[in-house]
């Protein structure tokens, strides 16, 4: 059995965009999340571990939320789940928040830190590094109908549009597999950030196809 670790933010957690204005976030059902779809398509020879967290960043401490720094949690996560055959890494959207004030290229550099940690770890079979699939985060949609969120993620559409060229270049430098989610899914018109169940299905299928390539 091969182990797949999916390390990401609220779109890996399965945040339901309909709950964006609710008192607490709700998740899509397990089988509707892209990780659930991935597990279903890969079948019983694969174990898919869902490691998503709302608000998770690449390498930054969120001043308004504790324990959101992906860099701080990643080593323990890798250690906990080893041996891991492949890590699927999709982070960067939360780095667009105004108080980080980061250009897209620097956000990709944050993802690079995590990618290098994975590829230098002993979390894979035989204490070797696991393989890595780097996934470019989805495009941020129109936030104009949610002014508080638009202020929190200024120019989200324009800035996230620049992600693919940086993430693809990063994957080329590292020699890891790459997938551009912006070519596969669209974020919900409700909140412009999260995925509807139908988009989760598309992403899960695309990741499954890529992983099949990676394992030969």
Tab-separated table of C-alpha atoms in Angstrom, residues 12-185:
chain	number	residue	atom	x	y	z
A	12	UNK	CA	-7.814	20.570	1.468
A	13	UNK	CA	-9.811	20.693	4.711
A	14	UNK	CA	-12.947	20.862	2.572
A	15	UNK	CA	-14.384	24.266	3.511
A	16	UNK	CA	-17.926	24.683	2.208
A	17	UNK	CA	-18.156	28.175	0.656
A	18	UNK	CA	-21.805	28.441	1.689
A	19	UNK	CA	-20.613	28.757	5.295
A	20	UNK	CA	-18.407	31.803	4.673
A	21	UNK	CA	-20.861	34.101	6.505
A	22	UNK	CA	-21.932	31.511	9.095
A	23	UNK	CA	-20.881	31.520	12.738
A	24	UNK	CA	-18.509	28.618	12.123
A	25	UNK	CA	-17.026	26.928	9.042
A	26	UNK	CA	-18.596	23.778	7.659
A	27	UNK	CA	-16.933	21.047	5.620
A	28	UNK	CA	-18.021	19.204	2.557
A	29	UNK	CA	-18.699	15.516	3.318
A	30	UNK	CA	-15.601	13.334	3.336
A	31	UNK	CA	-16.452	11.652	0.046
A	32	UNK	CA	-17.115	15.026	-1.637
A	33	UNK	CA	-13.729	16.560	-0.777
A	34	UNK	CA	-10.994	16.297	-3.395
A	35	UNK	CA	-9.014	14.107	-1.016
A	36	UNK	CA	-11.995	11.759	-0.715
A	37	UNK	CA	-12.432	11.662	-4.470
A	38	UNK	CA	-8.701	10.989	-4.773
A	39	UNK	CA	-8.922	8.059	-2.374
A	40	UNK	CA	-11.916	6.612	-4.219
A	41	UNK	CA	-10.218	6.827	-7.610
A	42	UNK	CA	-6.893	5.412	-6.457
A	43	UNK	CA	-8.522	2.498	-4.673
A	44	UNK	CA	-7.497	0.272	-1.758
A	45	UNK	CA	-3.834	0.069	-2.743
A	46	UNK	CA	-3.424	3.679	-1.639
A	47	UNK	CA	-3.858	5.370	1.737
A	48	UNK	CA	-4.761	9.062	1.422
A	49	UNK	CA	-4.075	11.264	4.457
A	50	UNK	CA	-5.941	14.584	4.563
A	51	UNK	CA	-3.852	17.267	6.305
A	52	UNK	CA	-5.751	20.484	5.588
A	53	UNK	CA	-6.120	23.429	7.965
A	54	UNK	CA	-8.151	26.601	7.594
A	55	UNK	CA	-5.875	29.619	7.290
A	56	UNK	CA	-2.644	27.652	6.931
A	57	UNK	CA	0.203	29.650	5.395
A	58	UNK	CA	3.448	28.475	3.874
A	59	UNK	CA	5.975	29.900	6.355
A	60	UNK	CA	4.278	32.835	8.108
A	61	UNK	CA	2.833	33.302	11.587
A	62	UNK	CA	-0.695	34.665	11.381
A	63	UNK	CA	-1.069	37.451	13.980
A	64	UNK	CA	-4.793	36.736	14.341
A	65	UNK	CA	-4.751	32.910	14.376
A	66	UNK	CA	-2.444	30.578	16.254
A	67	UNK	CA	-0.637	27.569	14.789
A	68	UNK	CA	-1.180	28.386	11.100
A	69	UNK	CA	2.467	28.318	10.006
A	70	UNK	CA	2.945	25.352	7.669
A	71	UNK	CA	6.707	25.328	8.192
A	72	UNK	CA	6.325	24.808	11.932
A	73	UNK	CA	3.898	21.888	11.617
A	74	UNK	CA	5.306	20.119	8.573
A	75	UNK	CA	8.253	18.286	10.246
A	76	UNK	CA	6.005	16.697	12.879
A	77	UNK	CA	3.436	15.863	10.211
A	78	UNK	CA	6.015	14.073	8.084
A	79	UNK	CA	7.377	12.231	11.101
A	80	UNK	CA	3.907	11.201	12.254
A	81	UNK	CA	2.811	9.680	8.955
A	82	UNK	CA	6.061	8.166	7.658
A	83	UNK	CA	6.740	6.243	5.535
A	84	UNK	CA	5.068	8.490	2.949
A	85	UNK	CA	5.372	7.700	-0.742
A	86	UNK	CA	4.132	11.032	-2.128
A	87	UNK	CA	3.335	14.420	-0.587
A	88	UNK	CA	0.786	16.606	-2.381
A	89	UNK	CA	1.510	20.220	-1.411
A	90	UNK	CA	-1.020	22.981	-2.160
A	91	UNK	CA	-0.496	26.197	-0.184
A	92	UNK	CA	-0.214	29.923	-0.864
A	93	UNK	CA	-3.704	31.429	-0.891
A	94	UNK	CA	-3.580	32.560	2.740
A	95	UNK	CA	-0.227	34.226	2.126
A	96	UNK	CA	-2.173	36.760	0.025
A	97	UNK	CA	-3.632	38.320	3.189
A	98	UNK	CA	-2.996	42.031	3.588
A	99	UNK	CA	-0.944	41.860	6.771
A	100	UNK	CA	1.680	39.676	5.100
A	101	UNK	CA	2.016	42.165	2.208
A	102	UNK	CA	3.750	39.649	-0.059
A	103	UNK	CA	4.101	39.658	-3.859
A	104	UNK	CA	3.243	36.383	-5.621
A	105	UNK	CA	6.868	35.465	-6.203
A	106	UNK	CA	7.642	35.639	-2.485
A	107	UNK	CA	4.605	33.483	-1.737
A	108	UNK	CA	5.994	30.865	-4.107
A	109	UNK	CA	9.307	31.157	-2.267
A	110	UNK	CA	7.441	30.240	0.896
A	111	UNK	CA	6.111	27.142	-0.836
A	112	UNK	CA	9.692	26.426	-1.914
A	113	UNK	CA	10.806	26.270	1.712
A	114	UNK	CA	8.234	23.566	2.420
A	115	UNK	CA	9.011	21.709	-0.795
A	116	UNK	CA	12.701	21.593	0.046
A	117	UNK	CA	11.936	20.353	3.559
A	118	UNK	CA	9.905	17.497	2.097
A	119	UNK	CA	12.536	16.572	-0.476
A	120	UNK	CA	15.304	16.666	2.142
A	121	UNK	CA	13.406	14.621	4.722
A	122	UNK	CA	13.665	10.952	5.611
A	123	UNK	CA	9.890	10.563	5.618
A	124	UNK	CA	9.725	8.267	2.595
A	125	UNK	CA	10.168	4.492	2.331
A	126	UNK	CA	13.563	3.299	3.517
A	127	UNK	CA	14.225	6.651	5.227
A	128	UNK	CA	14.540	8.275	1.810
A	129	UNK	CA	12.656	11.448	0.780
A	130	UNK	CA	9.094	11.035	-0.462
A	131	UNK	CA	8.167	12.170	-3.930
A	132	UNK	CA	6.482	15.564	-4.221
A	133	UNK	CA	3.545	16.818	-6.266
A	134	UNK	CA	3.457	20.626	-6.100
A	135	UNK	CA	-0.009	22.005	-6.835
A	136	UNK	CA	-0.488	25.665	-7.741
A	137	UNK	CA	-3.391	27.081	-5.651
A	138	UNK	CA	-6.705	27.981	-7.316
A	139	UNK	CA	-7.400	31.406	-8.738
A	140	UNK	CA	-9.044	33.806	-6.289
A	141	UNK	CA	-12.358	34.980	-7.699
A	142	UNK	CA	-14.371	38.185	-7.428
A	143	UNK	CA	-14.561	39.353	-3.808
A	144	UNK	CA	-16.323	42.672	-4.424
A	145	UNK	CA	-19.591	41.442	-2.884
A	146	UNK	CA	-17.716	40.615	0.349
A	147	UNK	CA	-15.939	43.892	1.204
A	148	UNK	CA	-14.391	42.618	4.428
A	149	UNK	CA	-12.870	39.649	2.623
A	150	UNK	CA	-11.785	41.857	-0.287
A	151	UNK	CA	-9.922	44.093	2.169
A	152	UNK	CA	-8.348	41.046	3.778
A	153	UNK	CA	-7.096	39.695	0.431
A	154	UNK	CA	-6.461	42.806	-1.689
A	155	UNK	CA	-6.158	42.335	-5.461
A	156	UNK	CA	-6.607	38.598	-4.928
A	157	UNK	CA	-7.538	37.861	-8.530
A	158	UNK	CA	-4.637	39.745	-10.091
A	159	UNK	CA	-2.073	38.425	-7.639
A	160	UNK	CA	-3.199	34.803	-7.720
A	161	UNK	CA	-3.157	34.905	-11.532
A	162	UNK	CA	0.617	35.175	-11.246
A	163	UNK	CA	0.983	32.023	-9.157
A	164	UNK	CA	1.278	29.493	-12.010
A	165	UNK	CA	4.443	30.882	-13.548
A	166	UNK	CA	6.220	30.954	-10.199
A	167	UNK	CA	5.018	27.552	-9.021
A	168	UNK	CA	5.804	25.902	-12.347
A	169	UNK	CA	9.292	27.396	-12.312
A	170	UNK	CA	9.774	26.171	-8.765
A	171	UNK	CA	8.767	22.621	-9.709
A	172	UNK	CA	11.209	22.707	-12.634
A	173	UNK	CA	14.074	23.781	-10.374
A	174	UNK	CA	13.281	21.137	-7.776
A	175	UNK	CA	12.633	18.409	-10.329
A	176	UNK	CA	9.295	17.508	-8.739
A	177	UNK	CA	5.898	16.862	-10.320
A	178	UNK	CA	3.589	19.843	-10.910
A	179	UNK	CA	-0.117	20.472	-11.350
A	180	UNK	CA	-1.806	23.807	-12.029
A	181	UNK	CA	-5.188	23.736	-10.298
A	182	UNK	CA	-6.160	26.979	-12.056
A	183	UNK	CA	-6.508	24.985	-15.279
A	184	UNK	CA	-8.815	22.498	-13.571
A	185	UNK	CA	-11.104	24.257	-11.083
